[in-house]
PDB file of C-alpha atoms and ligand atoms in Angstrom:
ATOM      1  CA  MET A   1      19.678   8.816  -2.286  1.00  0.00           C
ATOM      2  CA  GLN A   2      16.574   6.081  -2.161  1.00  0.00           C
ATOM      3  CA  LYS A   3      13.113   7.302  -1.921  1.00  0.00           C
ATOM      4  CA  ILE A   4      10.512   5.520  -0.493  1.00  0.00           C
ATOM      5  CA  LEU A   5       7.001   4.867  -1.685  1.00  0.00           C
ATOM      6  CA  VAL A   6       4.354   5.397   0.610  1.00  0.00           C
ATOM      7  CA  SER A   7       0.784   5.496   1.641  1.00  0.00           C
ATOM      8  CA  ARG A   8      -0.875   8.463   2.021  1.00  0.00           C
ATOM      9  CA  CYS A   9      -2.759   7.493   5.113  1.00  0.00           C
ATOM     10  CA  LEU A  10      -0.161   6.849   6.696  1.00  0.00           C
ATOM     11  CA  LEU A  11       1.094  10.421   6.548  1.00  0.00           C
ATOM     12  CA  GLY A  12      -2.009  11.920   8.098  1.00  0.00           C
ATOM     13  CA  HIS A  13      -4.145  12.427   4.716  1.00  0.00           C
ATOM     14  CA  ARG A  14      -7.193  11.555   5.202  1.00  0.00           C
ATOM     15  CA  VAL A  15      -7.984   9.060   2.646  1.00  0.00           C
ATOM     16  CA  ARG A  16      -8.698   5.919   3.823  1.00  0.00           C
ATOM     17  CA  TYR A  17     -12.357   4.641   2.429  1.00  0.00           C
ATOM     18  CA  ASP A  18     -14.113   5.545   5.676  1.00  0.00           C
ATOM     19  CA  GLY A  19     -12.919   9.453   5.559  1.00  0.00           C
ATOM     20  CA  GLY A  20      -9.662   8.501   8.224  1.00  0.00           C
ATOM     21  CA  ALA A  21      -5.992   8.156   8.244  1.00  0.00           C
ATOM     22  CA  HIS A  22      -3.047   6.591  10.255  1.00  0.00           C
ATOM     23  CA  GLY A  23       0.196   8.026  12.377  1.00  0.00           C
ATOM     24  CA  PRO A  24       2.383   9.950  10.693  1.00  0.00           C
ATOM     25  CA  LEU A  25       5.267   8.133  12.348  1.00  0.00           C
ATOM     26  CA  VAL A  26       8.256   9.687  13.814  1.00  0.00           C
ATOM     27  CA  LEU A  27      10.222   7.485  11.226  1.00  0.00           C
ATOM     28  CA  LEU A  28       8.392   8.622   8.372  1.00  0.00           C
ATOM     29  CA  GLU A  29       8.401  11.822   9.462  1.00  0.00           C
ATOM     30  CA  ARG A  30      12.389  12.047   9.104  1.00  0.00           C
ATOM     31  CA  TRP A  31      12.016  10.257   5.863  1.00  0.00           C
ATOM     32  CA  GLN A  32      10.005  13.165   5.054  1.00  0.00           C
ATOM     33  CA  ALA A  33      12.526  15.565   6.429  1.00  0.00           C
ATOM     34  CA  GLU A  34      15.276  14.125   4.473  1.00  0.00           C
ATOM     35  CA  GLY A  35      12.612  13.904   0.841  1.00  0.00           C
ATOM     36  CA  ARG A  36      12.548  10.670   0.450  1.00  0.00           C
ATOM     37  CA  VAL A  37       8.830   9.970   0.561  1.00  0.00           C
ATOM     38  CA  VAL A  38       6.917   9.504  -2.651  1.00  0.00           C
ATOM     39  CA  ALA A  39       3.247   9.710  -1.193  1.00  0.00           C
ATOM     40  CA  LEU A  40       0.421   7.265  -3.493  1.00  0.00           C
ATOM     41  CA  CYS A  41      -3.458   6.425  -2.362  1.00  0.00           C
ATOM     42  CA  PRO A  42      -3.805   3.880  -4.638  1.00  0.00           C
ATOM     43  CA  GLU A  43      -7.126   3.118  -4.609  1.00  0.00           C
ATOM     44  CA  VAL A  44      -7.904   7.783  -5.122  1.00  0.00           C
ATOM     45  CA  ALA A  45      -4.811   7.170  -7.944  1.00  0.00           C
ATOM     46  CA  GLY A  46      -7.475   4.990  -9.533  1.00  0.00           C
ATOM     47  CA  GLY A  47     -10.313   7.090  -9.261  1.00  0.00           C
ATOM     48  CA  LEU A  48     -12.056   6.479  -5.903  1.00  0.00           C
ATOM     49  CA  PRO A  49     -13.660   9.048  -3.467  1.00  0.00           C
ATOM     50  CA  THR A  50     -13.420   9.571  -0.374  1.00  0.00           C
ATOM     51  CA  PRO A  51     -15.397   8.217   1.742  1.00  0.00           C
ATOM     52  CA  ARG A  52     -15.920   5.114  -0.413  1.00  0.00           C
ATOM     53  CA  PRO A  53     -17.428   1.600   0.887  1.00  0.00           C
ATOM     54  CA  PRO A  54     -14.569  -1.144   1.620  1.00  0.00           C
ATOM     55  CA  ALA A  55     -14.210  -3.349  -0.327  1.00  0.00           C
ATOM     56  CA  GLU A  56     -12.308  -7.010  -0.212  1.00  0.00           C
ATOM     57  CA  ILE A  57     -10.820  -9.543  -2.758  1.00  0.00           C
ATOM     58  CA  ALA A  58     -12.155 -12.816  -2.504  1.00  0.00           C
ATOM     59  CA  GLY A  59      -9.148 -14.770  -0.549  1.00  0.00           C
ATOM     60  CA  GLY A  60      -7.021 -11.967  -0.209  1.00  0.00           C
ATOM     61  CA  GLN A  61      -4.808 -12.342  -3.522  1.00  0.00           C
ATOM     62  CA  GLY A  62      -4.018  -9.547  -5.331  1.00  0.00           C
ATOM     63  CA  ALA A  63      -2.056 -11.217  -7.811  1.00  0.00           C
ATOM     64  CA  GLY A  64      -5.245 -12.373  -8.431  1.00  0.00           C
ATOM     65  CA  VAL A  65      -6.748  -9.130  -9.728  1.00  0.00           C
ATOM     66  CA  LEU A  66      -3.441  -8.067 -11.599  1.00  0.00           C
ATOM     67  CA  ASP A  67      -4.106 -11.580 -13.253  1.00  0.00           C
ATOM     68  CA  GLY A  68      -7.925 -10.952 -14.342  1.00  0.00           C
ATOM     69  CA  ARG A  69      -8.888 -14.092 -12.196  1.00  0.00           C
ATOM     70  CA  LEU A  70     -10.263 -12.474  -9.207  1.00  0.00           C
ATOM     71  CA  PRO A  71     -12.523  -9.096  -8.654  1.00  0.00           C
ATOM     72  CA  VAL A  72     -12.563  -6.867  -6.209  1.00  0.00           C
ATOM     73  CA  LEU A  73     -15.370  -6.207  -4.693  1.00  0.00           C
ATOM     74  CA  THR A  74     -16.982  -3.868  -2.304  1.00  0.00           C
ATOM     75  CA  VAL A  75     -19.430  -4.481   0.244  1.00  0.00           C
ATOM     76  CA  ASP A  76     -22.471  -3.659  -2.103  1.00  0.00           C
ATOM     77  CA  GLY A  77     -21.212  -5.472  -4.647  1.00  0.00           C
ATOM     78  CA  GLU A  78     -19.891  -3.827  -6.688  1.00  0.00           C
ATOM     79  CA  ASP A  79     -16.902  -4.208  -9.247  1.00  0.00           C
ATOM     80  CA  VAL A  80     -14.246  -1.808  -8.463  1.00  0.00           C
ATOM     81  CA  SER A  81     -10.969  -3.773 -10.024  1.00  0.00           C
ATOM     82  CA  ALA A  82     -10.524  -1.605 -12.843  1.00  0.00           C
ATOM     83  CA  ALA A  83      -9.910   1.411  -9.991  1.00  0.00           C
ATOM     84  CA  PHE A  84      -7.537  -0.946  -7.906  1.00  0.00           C
ATOM     85  CA  ILE A  85      -5.623  -1.918 -11.121  1.00  0.00           C
ATOM     86  CA  ALA A  86      -5.152   2.015 -12.487  1.00  0.00           C
ATOM     87  CA  GLY A  87      -3.729   2.521  -8.831  1.00  0.00           C
ATOM     88  CA  ALA A  88      -1.625  -0.051  -8.787  1.00  0.00           C
ATOM     89  CA  GLU A  89       0.122   1.419 -12.574  1.00  0.00           C
ATOM     90  CA  GLN A  90       0.336   4.548 -10.833  1.00  0.00           C
ATOM     91  CA  ALA A  91       2.893   2.991  -7.785  1.00  0.00           C
ATOM     92  CA  LEU A  92       4.381   1.172 -11.134  1.00  0.00           C
ATOM     93  CA  ALA A  93       4.916   4.564 -12.187  1.00  0.00           C
ATOM     94  CA  LEU A  94       6.289   6.433  -9.576  1.00  0.00           C
ATOM     95  CA  VAL A  95       8.582   3.181  -8.871  1.00  0.00           C
ATOM     96  CA  GLU A  96       9.947   4.082 -12.250  1.00  0.00           C
ATOM     97  CA  ARG A  97      10.267   7.495 -12.019  1.00  0.00           C
ATOM     98  CA  HIS A  98      12.116   7.857  -8.952  1.00  0.00           C
ATOM     99  CA  GLY A  99      13.984   4.252  -9.037  1.00  0.00           C
ATOM    100  CA  ILE A 100      12.324   3.213  -6.152  1.00  0.00           C
ATOM    101  CA  ARG A 101      13.204  -0.231  -4.124  1.00  0.00           C
ATOM    102  CA  LEU A 102      11.325  -0.008  -0.930  1.00  0.00           C
ATOM    103  CA  ALA A 103       7.779   1.134  -0.334  1.00  0.00           C
ATOM    104  CA  LEU A 104       5.939   1.219   3.676  1.00  0.00           C
ATOM    105  CA  LEU A 105       2.187   0.541   3.200  1.00  0.00           C
ATOM    106  CA  LYS A 106      -0.360   0.128   5.420  1.00  0.00           C
ATOM    107  CA  ALA A 107      -1.343  -3.658   6.945  1.00  0.00           C
ATOM    108  CA  ARG A 108      -4.078  -4.934   5.689  1.00  0.00           C
ATOM    109  CA  SER A 109      -5.895  -3.104   2.957  1.00  0.00           C
ATOM    110  CA  PRO A 110      -6.931  -4.754  -0.774  1.00  0.00           C
ATOM    111  CA  SER A 111      -4.424  -2.311  -2.710  1.00  0.00           C
ATOM    112  CA  CYS A 112      -1.457  -1.937   0.414  1.00  0.00           C
ATOM    113  CA  GLY A 113      -1.430  -4.609   2.063  1.00  0.00           C
ATOM    114  CA  ASN A 114       1.716  -6.653   1.937  1.00  0.00           C
ATOM    115  CA  ARG A 115       1.458  -9.913   4.135  1.00  0.00           C
ATOM    116  CA  GLU A 116      -2.277 -10.396   4.813  1.00  0.00           C
ATOM    117  CA  ASN A 117      -6.037  -9.525   4.092  1.00  0.00           C
ATOM    118  CA  TYR A 118      -9.308 -10.116   4.400  1.00  0.00           C
ATOM    119  CA  ASP A 119     -10.251 -12.494   2.832  1.00  0.00           C
ATOM    120  CA  GLY A 120     -14.070 -11.309   0.958  1.00  0.00           C
ATOM    121  CA  SER A 121     -16.483 -12.681   3.443  1.00  0.00           C
ATOM    122  CA  PHE A 122     -16.508  -8.120   5.173  1.00  0.00           C
ATOM    123  CA  THR A 123     -16.158 -10.306   8.461  1.00  0.00           C
ATOM    124  CA  GLY A 124     -12.867  -8.727   9.453  1.00  0.00           C
ATOM    125  CA  THR A 125     -11.840 -12.563   8.596  1.00  0.00           C
ATOM    126  CA  ARG A 126      -7.550 -12.817   7.759  1.00  0.00           C
ATOM    127  CA  VAL A 127      -6.134 -14.789   5.588  1.00  0.00           C
ATOM    128  CA  ALA A 128      -2.245 -14.405   4.361  1.00  0.00           C
ATOM    129  CA  GLY A 129      -2.307 -12.289   1.448  1.00  0.00           C
ATOM    130  CA  GLU A 130      -1.596  -9.046  -0.571  1.00  0.00           C
ATOM    131  CA  GLY A 131      -3.229  -6.272  -2.153  1.00  0.00           C
ATOM    132  CA  VAL A 132      -3.016  -5.020  -5.557  1.00  0.00           C
ATOM    133  CA  THR A 133      -0.976  -2.756  -5.228  1.00  0.00           C
ATOM    134  CA  ALA A 134       1.830  -4.541  -3.046  1.00  0.00           C
ATOM    135  CA  ALA A 135       1.408  -7.446  -4.889  1.00  0.00           C
ATOM    136  CA  ALA A 136       1.969  -4.650  -8.705  1.00  0.00           C
ATOM    137  CA  LEU A 137       5.347  -3.576  -6.593  1.00  0.00           C
ATOM    138  CA  ARG A 138       6.707  -6.873  -5.869  1.00  0.00           C
ATOM    139  CA  ARG A 139       6.034  -7.828  -8.988  1.00  0.00           C
ATOM    140  CA  ALA A 140       8.289  -5.479 -10.229  1.00  0.00           C
ATOM    141  CA  GLY A 141      11.459  -5.884  -7.554  1.00  0.00           C
ATOM    142  CA  VAL A 142      10.323  -3.517  -4.666  1.00  0.00           C
ATOM    143  CA  ARG A 143      10.524  -4.742  -1.493  1.00  0.00           C
ATOM    144  CA  VAL A 144       7.579  -3.950  -0.045  1.00  0.00           C
ATOM    145  CA  PHE A 145       6.648  -3.046   4.193  1.00  0.00           C
ATOM    146  CA  SER A 146       4.108  -2.163   6.843  1.00  0.00           C
ATOM    147  CA  GLU A 147       3.614   0.164   9.263  1.00  0.00           C
ATOM    148  CA  GLU A 148       3.919  -3.036  11.210  1.00  0.00           C
ATOM    149  CA  GLN A 149       8.337  -3.732  10.138  1.00  0.00           C
ATOM    150  CA  LEU A 150       9.610  -0.302  10.820  1.00  0.00           C
ATOM    151  CA  PRO A 151      12.913  -1.448  12.034  1.00  0.00           C
ATOM    152  CA  GLU A 152      12.988  -3.810   8.836  1.00  0.00           C
ATOM    153  CA  LEU A 153      12.280  -0.898   6.528  1.00  0.00           C
ATOM    154  CA  GLU A 154      14.927   0.748   8.231  1.00  0.00           C
ATOM    155  CA  ALA A 155      17.625  -1.899   8.371  1.00  0.00           C
ATOM    156  CA  ALA A 156      16.611  -2.550   4.194  1.00  0.00           C
ATOM    157  CA  LEU A 157      17.169   1.713   3.383  1.00  0.00           C
ATOM    158  CA  ARG A 158      20.834   0.930   5.177  1.00  0.00           C
ATOM    159  CA  GLU A 159      21.391  -1.498   3.640  1.00  0.00           C
ATOM    160  CA  LEU A 160      20.525   0.196   0.106  1.00  0.00           C
ATOM    161  CA  GLU A 161      22.589   3.252   0.701  1.00  0.00           C
ATOM    162  CA  GLY A 162      25.789   0.995   2.169  1.00  0.00           C
TER     163      GLY A 162
HETATM  164  S1  LIG B 201      -4.454   1.397   3.059  1.00  0.00           S
HETATM  165 FE1  LIG B 201      -3.206   2.470   0.611  1.00  0.00          FE
HETATM  166  S2  LIG B 201      -5.327   2.566  -0.576  1.00  0.00           S
HETATM  167 FE2  LIG B 201      -5.920   2.677   1.041  1.00  0.00          FE
HETATM  168  S3  LIG B 201      -6.337   4.713   2.478  1.00  0.00           S
HETATM  169 FE3  LIG B 201      -3.652   4.283   2.656  1.00  0.00          FE
HETATM  170  S4  LIG B 201      -2.888   4.512   0.950  1.00  0.00           S
HETATM  171 FE4  LIG B 201      -4.821   4.451   0.112  1.00  0.00          FE
END
């Protein structure tokens, strides 16, 4: 049975930077009941506390953080890149351990966002980009979906299981 790596905040866990959560989503509850869900909050797993100051990547490209070209900075200017990279490494370890090929990650997070991100100006400006964990997973061949793409994720799961 295919497992799915899921952002913990989408499961109602209060791990968001502001102490909040999302969901849980109906489809996700079914996948949980089937035992498919492997939950992770990369930022908490990387050692950051909750609540924590919001953080963004200049230009919104998580791959640049993985390559050491860009920092993740909090709104106060603290460099939290190491924690973000540690969280991405935890995600890769789970992928390896469970043979994961699909992920459901929270949209527009500097760790989890898969298609869009904030641009580093803390003004709510969106750019095409991805978070640090999303970039690491993509490089490892994991298909990353957001909570805005649940039908696509369900189709990908069906395709894998035939
Ligand atoms: S979006 Fe990702 S890093 Fe942020 S709280 Fe949710 S699981 Fe954690």
